[in-house]
Coordinates of N, CA, C and O in Angstrom, one line a residue:
M792 N 156.9 26.0 81.8 CA 156.4 24.7 81.8 C 154.9 24.8 82.1 O 154.1 24.1 81.4
K793 N 154.5 25.7 83.0 CA 153.0 25.8 83.3 C 152.3 26.3 82.1 O 151.2 25.9 81.8
F794 N 152.9 27.2 81.3 CA 152.2 27.8 80.1 C 151.9 26.6 79.1 O 150.9 26.6 78.5
I795 N 152.9 25.8 78.9 CA 152.7 24.7 78.0 C 151.6 23.7 78.4 O 150.8 23.3 77.6
E796 N 151.6 23.4 79.7 CA 150.5 22.6 80.2 C 149.2 23.2 80.0 O 148.2 22.6 79.7
Y797 N 149.1 24.5 80.3 CA 147.8 25.3 80.2 C 147.4 25.3 78.7 O 146.2 25.1 78.4
A798 N 148.4 25.6 77.8 CA 148.0 25.6 76.4 C 147.6 24.2 75.9 O 146.6 24.2 75.2
A799 N 148.2 23.2 76.4 CA 147.8 21.8 76.0 C 146.4 21.6 76.5 O 145.5 21.0 75.8
G800 N 146.1 22.0 77.8 CA 144.8 21.8 78.4 C 143.8 22.6 77.6 O 142.6 22.1 77.4
G801 N 144.1 23.8 77.2 CA 143.2 24.7 76.5 C 142.9 24.1 75.1 O 141.7 24.1 74.7
C802 N 143.9 23.5 74.5 CA 143.6 22.8 73.2 C 142.7 21.7 73.3 O 141.8 21.5 72.5
K803 N 142.8 20.9 74.4 CA 142.0 19.8 74.6 C 140.5 20.3 74.8 O 139.6 19.7 74.3
W804 N 140.4 21.3 75.6 CA 139.1 21.9 75.9 C 138.4 22.4 74.6 O 137.3 22.1 74.3
F805 N 139.2 23.1 73.8 CA 138.7 23.6 72.5 C 138.3 22.5 71.6 O 137.3 22.5 70.9
A806 N 139.1 21.5 71.5 CA 138.8 20.3 70.6 C 137.6 19.6 71.1 O 136.7 19.2 70.3
T807 N 137.4 19.5 72.4 CA 136.2 18.8 72.9 C 135.0 19.7 72.6 O 133.9 19.1 72.2
L808 N 135.1 21.0 72.7 CA 134.0 21.9 72.4 C 133.6 21.7 70.9 O 132.4 21.6 70.6
L809 N 134.6 21.8 70.0 CA 134.3 21.6 68.6 C 133.6 20.3 68.3 O 132.7 20.2 67.5
L810 N 134.1 19.2 68.9 CA 133.6 17.9 68.7 C 132.1 17.8 69.1 O 131.3 17.3 68.4
S811 N 131.9 18.4 70.3 CA 130.5 18.3 70.8 C 129.5 19.2 70.0 O 128.4 18.8 69.7
L812 N 130.0 20.3 69.5 CA 129.2 21.1 68.6 C 128.9 20.4 67.3 O 127.8 20.4 66.7
F813 N 129.9 19.7 66.7 CA 129.8 19.0 65.5 C 128.8 17.9 65.7 O 127.9 17.7 64.9
L814 N 128.9 17.1 66.7 CA 128.0 16.0 67.0 C 126.6 16.5 67.2 O 125.6 15.8 66.8
T815 N 126.4 17.6 67.9 CA 125.1 18.1 68.2 C 124.4 18.5 66.9 O 123.2 18.3 66.7
S816 N 125.2 19.2 66.0 CA 124.5 19.7 64.8 C 124.3 18.6 63.8 O 123.5 18.8 62.9
S817 N 125.1 17.5 63.8 CA 125.0 16.5 62.7 C 124.1 15.3 63.1 O 123.8 14.5 62.3
V818 N 123.7 15.2 64.4 CA 122.9 14.1 64.8 C 121.4 14.4 64.5 O 120.9 15.4 64.9
S819 N 120.8 13.5 63.7 CA 119.4 13.7 63.5 C 118.6 12.9 64.4 O 119.1 11.9 65.0
H820 N 117.4 13.3 64.7 CA 116.5 12.5 65.6 C 115.7 11.5 64.8 O 115.0 11.9 63.8
A821 N 115.7 10.3 65.2 CA 114.9 9.3 64.6 C 113.4 9.5 64.7 O 113.0 10.1 65.8
E822 N 112.7 9.2 63.7 CA 111.2 9.4 63.8 C 110.5 8.1 63.6 O 111.0 7.1 63.1
V823 N 109.2 8.1 64.0 CA 108.3 7.0 63.8 C 107.3 7.4 62.8 O 106.7 8.5 63.0
H824 N 107.1 6.6 61.7 CA 106.2 6.9 60.7 C 105.1 5.9 60.7 O 105.4 4.7 60.7
D825 N 103.8 6.3 60.7 CA 102.7 5.4 60.8 C 102.1 5.2 59.4 O 101.9 6.1 58.6
I826 N 101.7 3.9 59.1 CA 101.0 3.5 57.9 C 99.8 2.8 58.4 O 99.9 1.8 59.2
L827 N 98.6 3.1 57.8 CA 97.4 2.5 58.2 C 97.0 1.4 57.1 O 97.2 1.7 55.9
L828 N 96.5 0.3 57.5 CA 96.0 -0.7 56.6 C 94.5 -0.6 56.6 O 93.8 -1.0 57.6
I829 N 93.9 0.0 55.6 CA 92.5 0.3 55.6 C 91.9 -0.3 54.3 O 92.4 0.1 53.2
D830 N 90.9 -1.0 54.4 CA 90.2 -1.7 53.3 C 91.3 -2.4 52.4 O 91.9 -3.3 52.9
F831 N 91.6 -2.0 51.2 CA 92.6 -2.6 50.4 C 93.7 -1.7 50.0 O 94.2 -1.7 48.9
Q832 N 94.2 -0.9 51.0 CA 95.3 0.0 50.7 C 96.1 0.3 52.0 O 95.6 0.1 53.1
Y833 N 97.3 0.7 51.7 CA 98.2 1.2 52.8 C 98.2 2.7 52.7 O 98.3 3.3 51.6
V834 N 98.0 3.4 53.8 CA 97.9 4.9 53.8 C 98.9 5.4 54.7 O 98.8 5.2 55.9
P835 N 100.0 6.1 54.2 CA 100.3 6.4 52.8 C 100.8 5.2 52.1 O 101.4 4.3 52.8
R836 N 100.7 5.1 50.8 CA 101.1 4.0 50.0 C 102.7 4.0 49.9 O 103.3 3.0 50.0
D837 N 103.2 5.2 49.6 CA 104.7 5.3 49.5 C 105.2 6.3 50.5 O 104.6 7.3 50.8
L838 N 106.4 6.0 51.1 CA 106.9 6.8 52.2 C 108.4 6.9 52.0 O 109.1 5.9 51.6
T839 N 109.0 8.1 52.3 CA 110.4 8.3 52.3 C 110.8 8.6 53.7 O 110.2 9.5 54.3
I840 N 111.8 7.9 54.2 CA 112.2 8.1 55.6 C 113.8 8.2 55.6 O 114.4 8.0 54.6
N841 N 114.3 8.5 56.8 CA 115.7 8.6 57.0 C 116.2 7.3 57.6 O 115.5 6.7 58.4
E842 N 117.5 6.9 57.4 CA 118.1 5.8 58.1 C 117.9 6.1 59.6 O 118.2 7.2 60.1
G843 N 117.5 5.0 60.3 CA 117.3 5.1 61.8 C 115.9 5.4 62.2 O 115.5 5.3 63.3
D844 N 115.0 5.7 61.2 CA 113.6 5.8 61.5 C 112.9 4.5 61.6 O 113.4 3.5 61.1
T845 N 111.8 4.5 62.2 CA 110.9 3.3 62.4 C 109.6 3.5 61.6 O 109.1 4.6 61.6
V846 N 109.2 2.4 61.0 CA 107.9 2.4 60.3 C 107.0 1.5 61.1 O 107.3 0.4 61.4
R847 N 105.8 2.0 61.4 CA 104.8 1.3 62.2 C 103.5 1.2 61.4 O 103.0 2.2 61.0
W848 N 103.1 -0.1 61.2 CA 101.8 -0.3 60.5 C 100.7 -0.6 61.5 O 100.9 -1.3 62.5
F849 N 99.5 0.0 61.3 CA 98.3 -0.2 62.1 C 97.2 -0.8 61.3 O 96.8 -0.3 60.2
W850 N 96.7 -1.9 61.8 CA 95.5 -2.6 61.1 C 94.2 -1.9 61.5 O 93.8 -2.0 62.6
I851 N 93.6 -1.3 60.5 CA 92.3 -0.6 60.8 C 91.2 -1.5 60.3 O 90.1 -1.5 60.8
T852 N 91.5 -2.4 59.3 CA 90.5 -3.4 58.9 C 91.2 -4.8 59.0 O 92.4 -4.9 59.1
D853 N 90.3 -5.8 58.8 CA 90.8 -7.2 59.0 C 91.5 -7.9 57.8 O 91.3 -7.4 56.7
N854 N 92.2 -9.0 58.1 CA 92.7 -9.9 57.1 C 93.8 -9.3 56.2 O 93.7 -9.4 55.0
H855 N 94.8 -8.6 56.8 CA 95.9 -8.0 56.0 C 97.2 -8.5 56.6 O 97.3 -8.9 57.8
N856 N 98.2 -8.4 55.8 CA 99.6 -8.5 56.3 C 100.5 -7.6 55.5 O 100.1 -6.8 54.7
V857 N 101.8 -7.6 55.9 CA 102.8 -6.8 55.3 C 103.9 -7.7 54.9 O 104.5 -8.3 55.8
V858 N 104.2 -7.8 53.6 CA 105.3 -8.7 53.2 C 106.3 -7.9 52.3 O 105.9 -7.4 51.3
S859 N 107.5 -8.0 52.7 CA 108.5 -7.2 51.9 C 108.7 -8.0 50.5 O 108.8 -9.2 50.5
G860 N 108.8 -7.2 49.5 CA 109.1 -7.7 48.1 C 108.1 -7.1 47.2 O 107.3 -6.2 47.5
I861 N 108.1 -7.7 46.0 CA 107.1 -7.3 45.0 C 106.1 -8.4 44.9 O 106.3 -9.5 45.4
P862 N 104.9 -8.2 44.3 CA 103.9 -9.2 44.3 C 104.4 -10.6 44.0 O 105.0 -10.8 42.9
F863 N 104.0 -11.5 44.8 CA 104.4 -13.0 44.7 C 105.8 -13.3 44.8 O 106.2 -14.4 44.6
T864 N 106.7 -12.3 45.2 CA 108.1 -12.5 45.4 C 108.6 -11.9 46.7 O 108.8 -10.7 46.8
R865 N 108.7 -12.7 47.7 CA 109.1 -12.2 49.0 C 110.6 -12.0 49.1 O 111.3 -12.8 48.6
T866 N 111.0 -10.9 49.8 CA 112.5 -10.7 49.9 C 113.0 -11.3 51.3 O 114.2 -11.5 51.5
G867 N 112.0 -11.4 52.2 CA 112.4 -11.9 53.6 C 112.9 -10.8 54.5 O 113.3 -11.1 55.6
A868 N 112.9 -9.5 54.1 CA 113.4 -8.5 54.9 C 112.5 -8.2 56.1 O 112.9 -8.0 57.2
F869 N 111.2 -8.3 55.9 CA 110.2 -8.2 56.9 C 108.9 -8.9 56.5 O 108.6 -8.9 55.3
E870 N 108.1 -9.4 57.4 CA 106.8 -10.0 57.0 C 106.0 -10.3 58.3 O 106.6 -10.7 59.3
T871 N 104.7 -10.0 58.2 CA 103.8 -10.3 59.3 C 102.9 -11.4 58.9 O 102.7 -11.7 57.7
T872 N 102.3 -12.0 59.9 CA 101.2 -12.9 59.6 C 99.9 -12.1 59.3 O 99.9 -10.9 59.5
I873 N 98.9 -12.8 58.8 CA 97.7 -12.1 58.5 C 97.0 -11.8 59.8 O 96.8 -12.7 60.6
E874 N 96.7 -10.5 60.0 CA 96.1 -10.0 61.3 C 94.9 -9.3 61.1 O 94.5 -9.0 59.9
N875 N 94.2 -8.9 62.2 CA 93.0 -8.2 62.2 C 93.1 -6.8 62.9 O 94.1 -6.5 63.4
T876 N 92.0 -6.1 62.8 CA 91.9 -4.8 63.4 C 92.5 -4.7 64.8 O 92.3 -5.6 65.6
G877 N 93.3 -3.7 65.0 CA 93.9 -3.4 66.3 C 95.4 -3.9 66.4 O 96.1 -3.5 67.3
F878 N 95.8 -4.7 65.4 CA 97.2 -5.2 65.4 C 98.1 -4.1 64.9 O 97.7 -3.3 64.2
Q879 N 99.3 -4.2 65.4 CA 100.4 -3.3 64.9 C 101.7 -4.0 64.8 O 101.9 -4.9 65.5
S880 N 102.5 -3.5 63.9 CA 103.9 -4.1 63.7 C 104.8 -3.0 63.3 O 104.4 -2.0 62.7
E881 N 106.1 -3.1 63.6 CA 107.0 -2.1 63.2 C 108.3 -2.6 62.8 O 108.7 -3.7 63.2
V882 N 109.1 -1.8 62.0 CA 110.4 -2.2 61.6 C 111.3 -1.0 61.7 O 110.9 0.1 61.3
L883 N 112.4 -1.2 62.3 CA 113.4 -0.1 62.5 C 114.4 -0.2 61.3 O 115.1 -1.2 61.1
F884 N 114.4 0.8 60.5 CA 115.3 0.9 59.3 C 116.6 1.5 59.7 O 117.0 2.6 59.2
D885 N 117.4 0.8 60.6 CA 118.7 1.3 61.0 C 119.8 0.7 60.1 O 119.5 0.0 59.2
R886 N 121.0 1.1 60.4 CA 122.1 0.6 59.6 C 122.2 -0.9 59.6 O 122.5 -1.5 58.5
T887 N 122.0 -1.5 60.7 CA 122.1 -3.0 60.8 C 121.0 -3.6 59.9 O 121.4 -4.5 59.1
F888 N 119.8 -3.1 59.9 CA 118.7 -3.7 59.0 C 119.1 -3.4 57.6 O 119.0 -4.4 56.7
L889 N 119.5 -2.2 57.2 CA 119.8 -1.9 55.8 C 121.0 -2.7 55.3 O 121.0 -3.2 54.1
N890 N 122.0 -2.9 56.1 CA 123.2 -3.7 55.7 C 122.9 -5.1 55.6 O 123.4 -5.9 54.8
S891 N 121.9 -5.6 56.4 CA 121.5 -7.0 56.3 C 120.5 -7.3 55.2 O 120.4 -8.5 54.8
N892 N 119.9 -6.3 54.7 CA 118.8 -6.4 53.7 C 119.1 -5.4 52.6 O 118.2 -4.6 52.3
P893 N 120.3 -5.5 51.9 CA 120.5 -4.5 50.9 C 119.6 -4.6 49.7 O 119.2 -5.8 49.3
I894 N 119.2 -3.5 49.2 CA 118.3 -3.5 48.0 C 118.5 -2.3 47.2 O 118.9 -1.2 47.7
A895 N 118.3 -2.4 45.9 CA 118.6 -1.3 45.0 C 117.9 0.0 45.4 O 116.7 0.0 45.7
N896 N 118.6 1.1 45.4 CA 118.1 2.4 45.7 C 117.4 2.5 47.1 O 116.7 3.4 47.4
N897 N 117.7 1.6 48.0 CA 117.1 1.5 49.3 C 115.6 1.7 49.3 O 115.0 2.3 50.2
R898 N 115.0 1.1 48.3 CA 113.5 1.1 48.2 C 113.0 -0.3 48.5 O 113.2 -1.2 47.8
Y899 N 112.3 -0.3 49.6 CA 111.7 -1.6 50.1 C 110.2 -1.6 49.8 O 109.4 -1.0 50.4
D900 N 109.9 -2.4 48.7 CA 108.6 -2.6 48.3 C 107.9 -3.6 49.2 O 108.6 -4.5 49.8
Y901 N 106.6 -3.5 49.4 CA 105.9 -4.5 50.2 C 104.5 -4.7 49.6 O 104.0 -3.8 48.9
F902 N 103.8 -5.7 50.1 CA 102.5 -6.0 49.6 C 101.7 -6.8 50.7 O 102.3 -7.3 51.6
C903 N 100.4 -6.8 50.5 CA 99.5 -7.6 51.3 C 99.2 -8.9 50.5 O 98.6 -8.8 49.5
A904 N 99.6 -10.0 51.0 CA 99.5 -11.3 50.3 C 98.0 -11.6 50.0 O 97.7 -12.0 48.8
P905 N 97.1 -11.5 50.9 CA 95.7 -11.8 50.5 C 95.1 -10.8 49.5 O 94.1 -11.2 48.9
H906 N 95.6 -9.6 49.4 CA 95.0 -8.6 48.6 C 96.0 -8.0 47.5 O 95.8 -6.9 47.0
V907 N 97.0 -8.8 47.1 CA 97.9 -8.3 46.1 C 97.2 -8.1 44.8 O 97.6 -7.2 44.1
T908 N 96.2 -8.9 44.5 CA 95.5 -8.7 43.2 C 94.6 -7.5 43.2 O 94.1 -7.1 42.2
D909 N 94.4 -7.0 44.4 CA 93.6 -5.7 44.6 C 94.5 -4.5 44.6 O 94.1 -3.4 45.0
D910 N 95.8 -4.7 44.2 CA 96.8 -3.6 44.2 C 97.1 -3.1 45.5 O 97.3 -1.9 45.7
M911 N 97.1 -3.9 46.6 CA 97.4 -3.4 47.9 C 99.0 -3.5 48.0 O 99.5 -4.6 48.4
L912 N 99.6 -2.4 47.6 CA 101.1 -2.4 47.5 C 101.6 -1.1 48.2 O 100.8 -0.1 48.4
G913 N 102.8 -1.1 48.7 CA 103.4 0.1 49.2 C 104.9 0.0 49.1 O 105.5 -1.0 48.6
S914 N 105.6 1.1 49.4 CA 107.0 1.2 49.4 C 107.6 2.1 50.4 O 106.9 3.1 50.8
I915 N 108.8 1.8 50.9 CA 109.5 2.7 51.8 C 110.9 2.9 51.2 O 111.6 2.0 50.9
T916 N 111.2 4.2 51.0 CA 112.5 4.5 50.5 C 113.3 5.1 51.6 O 112.8 6.1 52.3
V917 N 114.5 4.6 51.9 CA 115.3 5.0 53.0 C 116.5 5.9 52.5 O 117.2 5.5 51.6
I918 N 116.5 7.1 53.0 CA 117.6 8.0 52.7 C 118.8 7.7 53.7 O 118.6 7.8 54.9
R919 N 119.9 7.4 53.1 CA 121.1 7.1 54.0 C 122.1 8.3 53.9 O 122.2 8.9 52.9
P920 N 122.7 8.6 55.1 CA 123.6 9.7 55.1 C 124.8 9.3 54.2 O 125.2 8.2 54.1
E921 N 125.4 10.4 53.6 CA 126.6 10.1 52.8 C 127.8 9.9 53.7 O 127.9 10.4 54.8
K922 N 128.6 8.9 53.3 CA 129.8 8.6 54.0 C 130.9 9.7 53.8 O 131.0 10.2 52.7
N923 N 131.6 10.0 54.8 CA 132.7 11.0 54.7 C 133.9 10.3 54.1 O 134.3 9.2 54.3

């Protein structure tokens, strides 16, 4: 009887070890990606990130905003007011955000409303992990 209990306990320990190794190796660390609003451009203009990452915009020059969508067509996923130098805003592109704001190819285009005619555009493409 003691052998069976030990074997069962050993299996639990081994299963726990395997699970912890799997979780440690498959968990990615979320990153923060910075985008600068300078003159009439976003730097970088296009960005590819992983699900769970945060994008943070920094205003280096005045009178800009960040509006999700294509020029003149807001999607409502994210939007800031028109701000000046020193302002910052961020969006966490986690599972909740992505499921609440589904978009084709997980590509979130955005623009600066005051400078859309100056081609102040950007995009964020989110890579989602494949489901098992």
